[in-house]
Amino acid sequence: MFGLGAQSTFAQPSVDAAGELAEILKGYRTYQASFIQILVSENGGPVQETRGELKAKRPGLFYWETRAPLAQFIVSDGEQVSVYDPDLEQVTIHTLDQRASSTPALLLSGEVDNLAESYEVTQRALGEQTREFTLKPRNPDSLFVSLRLSFYGGELQEMRMEDSLAQFSILSFDQIELNADLPDTTFTLEYPDDVDVIQDEI
């Protein structure tokens, strides 16, 4: 899908790559897609596979749903992130601090003008239609070690994240819709009245 057989160009300087990635992402007023997420262990074997959907809208609105048997709902209103785990009958509400805002998927809804300040960014082209950007956080306390974004024809098709345990999480997107009208009510977390709600003040 990503033209891996094509000859790639050399990585471009960080500031230029960060600026070009920011321009692409800022063009996404809204983004929605279905996804398959595969967690791969250090030795290359698949650990877990989940499916779901995400929706994002600037500025700051985000909705993430994974389906059973690992059902989970994550919603951001730009200031707080609410996580609902149906199996645990629990909702946890976090403040969207600097660390949480660096979550890879929130690049689709958050501020991207200062990417070069937070990440070392490089890019390469794979054929005429495919481009890859690799982000390495400058903050050692980041949630990930590296993140690769793959675009085809201007559409984000894949995210590949490596964590500090050398595990990879691969998100492959399908049924992608760019800049469709998404009302703010789309980004509302619904859950039963009898679940436990935990407010995380950290």
PDB file of C-alpha atoms in Angstrom:
ATOM      1  CA  MET A   1       0.000   0.000   0.000  1.00  0.00           C
ATOM      2  CA  PHE A   2       2.824   2.360   0.845  1.00  0.00           C
ATOM      3  CA  GLY A   3       5.002   1.702  -2.184  1.00  0.00           C
ATOM      4  CA  LEU A   4       7.840   0.207  -0.149  1.00  0.00           C
ATOM      5  CA  GLY A   5       9.504  -0.992  -3.301  1.00  0.00           C
ATOM      6  CA  ALA A   6       9.972   2.549  -4.562  1.00  0.00           C
ATOM      7  CA  GLN A   7      13.263   4.358  -4.208  1.00  0.00           C
ATOM      8  CA  SER A   8      13.209   6.781  -1.281  1.00  0.00           C
ATOM      9  CA  THR A   9      14.762  10.195  -1.030  1.00  0.00           C
ATOM     10  CA  PHE A  10      17.173  11.172   1.734  1.00  0.00           C
ATOM     11  CA  ALA A  11      15.727  12.411   5.013  1.00  0.00           C
ATOM     12  CA  GLN A  12      15.150  16.161   4.995  1.00  0.00           C
ATOM     13  CA  PRO A  13      16.222  18.601   7.748  1.00  0.00           C
ATOM     14  CA  SER A  14      14.114  18.569  10.891  1.00  0.00           C
ATOM     15  CA  VAL A  15      12.657  22.093  10.698  1.00  0.00           C
ATOM     16  CA  ASP A  16      11.644  21.738   7.044  1.00  0.00           C
ATOM     17  CA  ALA A  17      10.082  18.316   7.653  1.00  0.00           C
ATOM     18  CA  ALA A  18       8.257  19.543  10.758  1.00  0.00           C
ATOM     19  CA  GLY A  19       6.840  22.500   8.859  1.00  0.00           C
ATOM     20  CA  GLU A  20       5.657  20.359   5.962  1.00  0.00           C
ATOM     21  CA  LEU A  21       4.031  17.844   8.304  1.00  0.00           C
ATOM     22  CA  ALA A  22       2.310  20.681  10.170  1.00  0.00           C
ATOM     23  CA  GLU A  23       0.928  22.075   6.899  1.00  0.00           C
ATOM     24  CA  ILE A  24      -0.547  18.681   5.996  1.00  0.00           C
ATOM     25  CA  LEU A  25      -2.116  18.158   9.406  1.00  0.00           C
ATOM     26  CA  LYS A  26      -3.508  21.701   9.612  1.00  0.00           C
ATOM     27  CA  GLY A  27      -5.389  20.928   6.405  1.00  0.00           C
ATOM     28  CA  TYR A  28      -7.337  18.311   8.344  1.00  0.00           C
ATOM     29  CA  ARG A  29     -10.219  20.272   9.846  1.00  0.00           C
ATOM     30  CA  THR A  30     -11.761  16.886  10.618  1.00  0.00           C
ATOM     31  CA  TYR A  31     -10.512  13.328  10.183  1.00  0.00           C
ATOM     32  CA  GLN A  32     -12.431  10.111  10.672  1.00  0.00           C
ATOM     33  CA  ALA A  33     -11.576   6.520   9.866  1.00  0.00           C
ATOM     34  CA  SER A  34     -11.897   2.912  10.879  1.00  0.00           C
ATOM     35  CA  PHE A  35      -8.698   1.261  12.064  1.00  0.00           C
ATOM     36  CA  ILE A  36      -6.945  -1.970  12.903  1.00  0.00           C
ATOM     37  CA  GLN A  37      -4.393  -1.673  15.713  1.00  0.00           C
ATOM     38  CA  ILE A  38      -1.757  -4.377  16.064  1.00  0.00           C
ATOM     39  CA  LEU A  39       0.649  -4.538  18.996  1.00  0.00           C
ATOM     40  CA  VAL A  40       3.917  -6.231  18.044  1.00  0.00           C
ATOM     41  CA  SER A  41       6.407  -7.508  20.639  1.00  0.00           C
ATOM     42  CA  GLU A  42      10.159  -6.891  20.657  1.00  0.00           C
ATOM     43  CA  ASN A  43      10.779 -10.184  18.811  1.00  0.00           C
ATOM     44  CA  GLY A  44       8.341  -9.237  16.051  1.00  0.00           C
ATOM     45  CA  GLY A  45       5.387 -11.401  17.035  1.00  0.00           C
ATOM     46  CA  PRO A  46       1.838 -10.003  17.218  1.00  0.00           C
ATOM     47  CA  VAL A  47       0.627  -9.600  20.796  1.00  0.00           C
ATOM     48  CA  GLN A  48      -2.837  -8.194  20.322  1.00  0.00           C
ATOM     49  CA  GLU A  49      -5.158  -6.924  17.594  1.00  0.00           C
ATOM     50  CA  THR A  50      -8.036  -4.495  18.061  1.00  0.00           C
ATOM     51  CA  ARG A  51     -10.441  -2.759  15.703  1.00  0.00           C
ATOM     52  CA  GLY A  52     -12.366   0.439  16.066  1.00  0.00           C
ATOM     53  CA  GLU A  53     -12.892   3.945  14.801  1.00  0.00           C
ATOM     54  CA  LEU A  54     -11.642   7.442  15.507  1.00  0.00           C
ATOM     55  CA  LYS A  55     -12.887  10.938  14.822  1.00  0.00           C
ATOM     56  CA  ALA A  56     -10.971  14.180  15.266  1.00  0.00           C
ATOM     57  CA  LYS A  57     -11.886  17.826  14.866  1.00  0.00           C
ATOM     58  CA  ARG A  58      -9.793  20.931  15.388  1.00  0.00           C
ATOM     59  CA  PRO A  59      -9.353  22.501  17.774  1.00  0.00           C
ATOM     60  CA  GLY A  60      -8.993  19.796  20.392  1.00  0.00           C
ATOM     61  CA  LEU A  61     -11.923  17.431  19.836  1.00  0.00           C
ATOM     62  CA  PHE A  62     -11.200  13.724  19.654  1.00  0.00           C
ATOM     63  CA  TYR A  63     -13.166  10.441  19.813  1.00  0.00           C
ATOM     64  CA  TRP A  64     -11.644   6.954  19.926  1.00  0.00           C
ATOM     65  CA  GLU A  65     -13.509   3.662  20.176  1.00  0.00           C
ATOM     66  CA  THR A  66     -12.139   0.134  20.218  1.00  0.00           C
ATOM     67  CA  ARG A  67     -14.573  -2.755  19.917  1.00  0.00           C
ATOM     68  CA  ALA A  68     -15.053  -5.856  22.070  1.00  0.00           C
ATOM     69  CA  PRO A  69     -13.397  -7.930  23.410  1.00  0.00           C
ATOM     70  CA  LEU A  70     -11.144  -4.981  24.323  1.00  0.00           C
ATOM     71  CA  ALA A  71     -13.812  -2.286  24.296  1.00  0.00           C
ATOM     72  CA  GLN A  72     -12.726   1.212  25.310  1.00  0.00           C
ATOM     73  CA  PHE A  73     -13.886   4.756  24.600  1.00  0.00           C
ATOM     74  CA  ILE A  74     -11.621   7.836  24.778  1.00  0.00           C
ATOM     75  CA  VAL A  75     -12.939  11.363  24.271  1.00  0.00           C
ATOM     76  CA  SER A  76     -11.099  14.699  24.446  1.00  0.00           C
ATOM     77  CA  ASP A  77     -12.720  18.128  24.640  1.00  0.00           C
ATOM     78  CA  GLY A  78      -9.398  19.942  24.323  1.00  0.00           C
ATOM     79  CA  GLU A  79      -8.971  20.381  28.080  1.00  0.00           C
ATOM     80  CA  GLN A  80      -9.757  16.958  29.511  1.00  0.00           C
ATOM     81  CA  VAL A  81      -9.539  13.364  28.327  1.00  0.00           C
ATOM     82  CA  SER A  82     -12.221  10.928  29.504  1.00  0.00           C
ATOM     83  CA  VAL A  83     -11.621   7.179  29.273  1.00  0.00           C
ATOM     84  CA  TYR A  84     -14.500   4.705  29.640  1.00  0.00           C
ATOM     85  CA  ASP A  85     -13.720   1.016  30.185  1.00  0.00           C
ATOM     86  CA  PRO A  86     -17.018  -0.925  30.010  1.00  0.00           C
ATOM     87  CA  ASP A  87     -15.485  -4.127  31.415  1.00  0.00           C
ATOM     88  CA  LEU A  88     -14.239  -2.252  34.484  1.00  0.00           C
ATOM     89  CA  GLU A  89     -17.434  -0.174  34.697  1.00  0.00           C
ATOM     90  CA  GLN A  90     -15.183   2.816  35.184  1.00  0.00           C
ATOM     91  CA  VAL A  91     -14.611   6.285  33.708  1.00  0.00           C
ATOM     92  CA  THR A  92     -11.312   8.096  34.331  1.00  0.00           C
ATOM     93  CA  ILE A  93     -11.017  11.813  33.589  1.00  0.00           C
ATOM     94  CA  HIS A  94      -7.525  13.243  33.026  1.00  0.00           C
ATOM     95  CA  THR A  95      -6.378  16.807  32.539  1.00  0.00           C
ATOM     96  CA  LEU A  96      -4.910  17.199  29.048  1.00  0.00           C
ATOM     97  CA  ASP A  97      -1.427  18.181  30.223  1.00  0.00           C
ATOM     98  CA  GLN A  98       1.694  18.407  28.061  1.00  0.00           C
ATOM     99  CA  ARG A  99       2.481  14.704  28.352  1.00  0.00           C
ATOM    100  CA  ALA A 100      -1.037  13.563  27.512  1.00  0.00           C
ATOM    101  CA  SER A 101      -1.269  16.013  24.624  1.00  0.00           C
ATOM    102  CA  SER A 102       1.711  14.293  22.991  1.00  0.00           C
ATOM    103  CA  THR A 103      -0.381  11.164  22.426  1.00  0.00           C
ATOM    104  CA  PRO A 104       0.139  10.351  18.735  1.00  0.00           C
ATOM    105  CA  ALA A 105      -3.508  10.286  17.717  1.00  0.00           C
ATOM    106  CA  LEU A 106      -4.034  13.770  19.164  1.00  0.00           C
ATOM    107  CA  LEU A 107      -1.815  15.157  16.401  1.00  0.00           C
ATOM    108  CA  LEU A 108      -5.034  15.017  14.392  1.00  0.00           C
ATOM    109  CA  SER A 109      -6.856  17.455  16.659  1.00  0.00           C
ATOM    110  CA  GLY A 110      -4.272  19.382  18.663  1.00  0.00           C
ATOM    111  CA  GLU A 111      -1.800  22.188  18.032  1.00  0.00           C
ATOM    112  CA  VAL A 112       0.847  21.342  15.412  1.00  0.00           C
ATOM    113  CA  ASP A 113       2.536  24.689  14.692  1.00  0.00           C
ATOM    114  CA  ASN A 114       5.473  23.973  17.020  1.00  0.00           C
ATOM    115  CA  LEU A 115       6.265  20.376  16.091  1.00  0.00           C
ATOM    116  CA  ALA A 116       9.989  21.121  15.722  1.00  0.00           C
ATOM    117  CA  GLU A 117      10.119  22.232  19.354  1.00  0.00           C
ATOM    118  CA  SER A 118       8.712  18.934  20.606  1.00  0.00           C
ATOM    119  CA  TYR A 119      10.101  16.483  18.049  1.00  0.00           C
ATOM    120  CA  GLU A 120      13.016  15.820  15.775  1.00  0.00           C
ATOM    121  CA  VAL A 121      11.202  15.319  12.490  1.00  0.00           C
ATOM    122  CA  THR A 122      12.529  13.745   9.294  1.00  0.00           C
ATOM    123  CA  GLN A 123      10.735  12.752   6.118  1.00  0.00           C
ATOM    124  CA  ARG A 124      11.199  10.684   3.004  1.00  0.00           C
ATOM    125  CA  ALA A 125       9.221  10.139  -0.190  1.00  0.00           C
ATOM    126  CA  LEU A 126       8.318   6.654  -1.397  1.00  0.00           C
ATOM    127  CA  GLY A 127       7.235   7.172  -4.975  1.00  0.00           C
ATOM    128  CA  GLU A 128       5.097  10.103  -6.106  1.00  0.00           C
ATOM    129  CA  GLN A 129       2.124   9.581  -3.806  1.00  0.00           C
ATOM    130  CA  THR A 130       3.582   8.296  -0.532  1.00  0.00           C
ATOM    131  CA  ARG A 131       5.456  10.239   2.134  1.00  0.00           C
ATOM    132  CA  GLU A 132       6.658   9.159   5.539  1.00  0.00           C
ATOM    133  CA  PHE A 133       7.440  11.410   8.497  1.00  0.00           C
ATOM    134  CA  THR A 134       9.325  10.107  11.526  1.00  0.00           C
ATOM    135  CA  LEU A 135       8.994  11.945  14.850  1.00  0.00           C
ATOM    136  CA  LYS A 136      11.375  11.434  17.768  1.00  0.00           C
ATOM    137  CA  PRO A 137      10.352  13.251  20.963  1.00  0.00           C
ATOM    138  CA  ARG A 138      12.814  15.660  22.520  1.00  0.00           C
ATOM    139  CA  ASN A 139      11.268  15.032  25.956  1.00  0.00           C
ATOM    140  CA  PRO A 140      12.723  11.831  27.500  1.00  0.00           C
ATOM    141  CA  ASP A 141       9.460  11.304  29.426  1.00  0.00           C
ATOM    142  CA  SER A 142       7.415  10.993  26.229  1.00  0.00           C
ATOM    143  CA  LEU A 143       4.873   8.212  25.776  1.00  0.00           C
ATOM    144  CA  PHE A 144       6.823   6.872  22.793  1.00  0.00           C
ATOM    145  CA  VAL A 145      10.374   6.632  21.447  1.00  0.00           C
ATOM    146  CA  SER A 146       9.519   7.188  17.793  1.00  0.00           C
ATOM    147  CA  LEU A 147       6.436   7.654  15.646  1.00  0.00           C
ATOM    148  CA  ARG A 148       6.140   7.175  11.899  1.00  0.00           C
ATOM    149  CA  LEU A 149       3.245   8.675   9.948  1.00  0.00           C
ATOM    150  CA  SER A 150       2.592   7.354   6.449  1.00  0.00           C
ATOM    151  CA  PHE A 151       0.557   9.405   3.978  1.00  0.00           C
ATOM    152  CA  TYR A 152      -0.746   8.341   0.591  1.00  0.00           C
ATOM    153  CA  GLY A 153      -2.168  11.030  -1.677  1.00  0.00           C
ATOM    154  CA  GLY A 154      -2.314  13.417   1.271  1.00  0.00           C
ATOM    155  CA  GLU A 155      -4.308  11.013   3.464  1.00  0.00           C
ATOM    156  CA  LEU A 156      -2.909   9.620   6.696  1.00  0.00           C
ATOM    157  CA  GLN A 157      -2.922   5.851   6.161  1.00  0.00           C
ATOM    158  CA  GLU A 158      -0.799   4.471   8.984  1.00  0.00           C
ATOM    159  CA  MET A 159       0.822   5.284  12.329  1.00  0.00           C
ATOM    160  CA  ARG A 160       3.653   3.125  13.637  1.00  0.00           C
ATOM    161  CA  MET A 161       4.753   3.846  17.215  1.00  0.00           C
ATOM    162  CA  GLU A 162       7.661   2.364  19.169  1.00  0.00           C
ATOM    163  CA  ASP A 163       7.608   2.541  22.976  1.00  0.00           C
ATOM    164  CA  SER A 164      10.426   2.341  25.512  1.00  0.00           C
ATOM    165  CA  LEU A 165       9.996  -1.451  25.781  1.00  0.00           C
ATOM    166  CA  ALA A 166      10.776  -1.854  22.054  1.00  0.00           C
ATOM    167  CA  GLN A 167       7.165  -2.802  21.344  1.00  0.00           C
ATOM    168  CA  PHE A 168       5.485  -1.488  18.208  1.00  0.00           C
ATOM    169  CA  SER A 169       1.891  -0.377  17.900  1.00  0.00           C
ATOM    170  CA  ILE A 170       0.716  -0.230  14.286  1.00  0.00           C
ATOM    171  CA  LEU A 171      -2.472   1.643  13.379  1.00  0.00           C
ATOM    172  CA  SER A 172      -3.754   1.065   9.842  1.00  0.00           C
ATOM    173  CA  PHE A 173      -6.634   3.312   8.740  1.00  0.00           C
ATOM    174  CA  ASP A 174      -9.473   2.551   6.322  1.00  0.00           C
ATOM    175  CA  GLN A 175     -12.702   4.255   5.198  1.00  0.00           C
ATOM    176  CA  ILE A 176     -10.977   7.601   5.635  1.00  0.00           C
ATOM    177  CA  GLU A 177     -13.016  10.810   5.424  1.00  0.00           C
ATOM    178  CA  LEU A 178     -11.308  14.197   5.459  1.00  0.00           C
ATOM    179  CA  ASN A 179     -13.005  17.467   6.390  1.00  0.00           C
ATOM    180  CA  ALA A 180     -16.517  16.054   6.659  1.00  0.00           C
ATOM    181  CA  ASP A 181     -18.976  17.965   8.842  1.00  0.00           C
ATOM    182  CA  LEU A 182     -18.779  16.593  12.394  1.00  0.00           C
ATOM    183  CA  PRO A 183     -20.989  18.296  14.994  1.00  0.00           C
ATOM    184  CA  ASP A 184     -19.417  18.870  18.412  1.00  0.00           C
ATOM    185  CA  THR A 185     -21.975  16.467  19.901  1.00  0.00           C
ATOM    186  CA  THR A 186     -20.052  13.677  18.140  1.00  0.00           C
ATOM    187  CA  PHE A 187     -17.378  14.098  20.801  1.00  0.00           C
ATOM    188  CA  THR A 188     -19.545  13.260  23.792  1.00  0.00           C
ATOM    189  CA  LEU A 189     -18.766  10.307  26.028  1.00  0.00           C
ATOM    190  CA  GLU A 190     -21.856   8.326  26.962  1.00  0.00           C
ATOM    191  CA  TYR A 191     -21.857   5.776  29.777  1.00  0.00           C
ATOM    192  CA  PRO A 192     -24.310   4.317  32.335  1.00  0.00           C
ATOM    193  CA  ASP A 193     -25.113   6.328  35.459  1.00  0.00           C
ATOM    194  CA  ASP A 194     -23.897   3.593  37.808  1.00  0.00           C
ATOM    195  CA  VAL A 195     -20.248   3.424  36.648  1.00  0.00           C
ATOM    196  CA  ASP A 196     -17.425   4.660  38.871  1.00  0.00           C
ATOM    197  CA  VAL A 197     -16.059   8.066  37.809  1.00  0.00           C
ATOM    198  CA  ILE A 198     -12.471   8.880  38.835  1.00  0.00           C
ATOM    199  CA  GLN A 199     -11.170  12.421  38.456  1.00  0.00           C
ATOM    200  CA  ASP A 200      -7.398  12.366  37.996  1.00  0.00           C
ATOM    201  CA  GLU A 201      -5.989  15.664  39.235  1.00  0.00           C
ATOM    202  CA  ILE A 202      -2.380  14.892  38.301  1.00  0.00           C
TER     203      ILE A 202
END
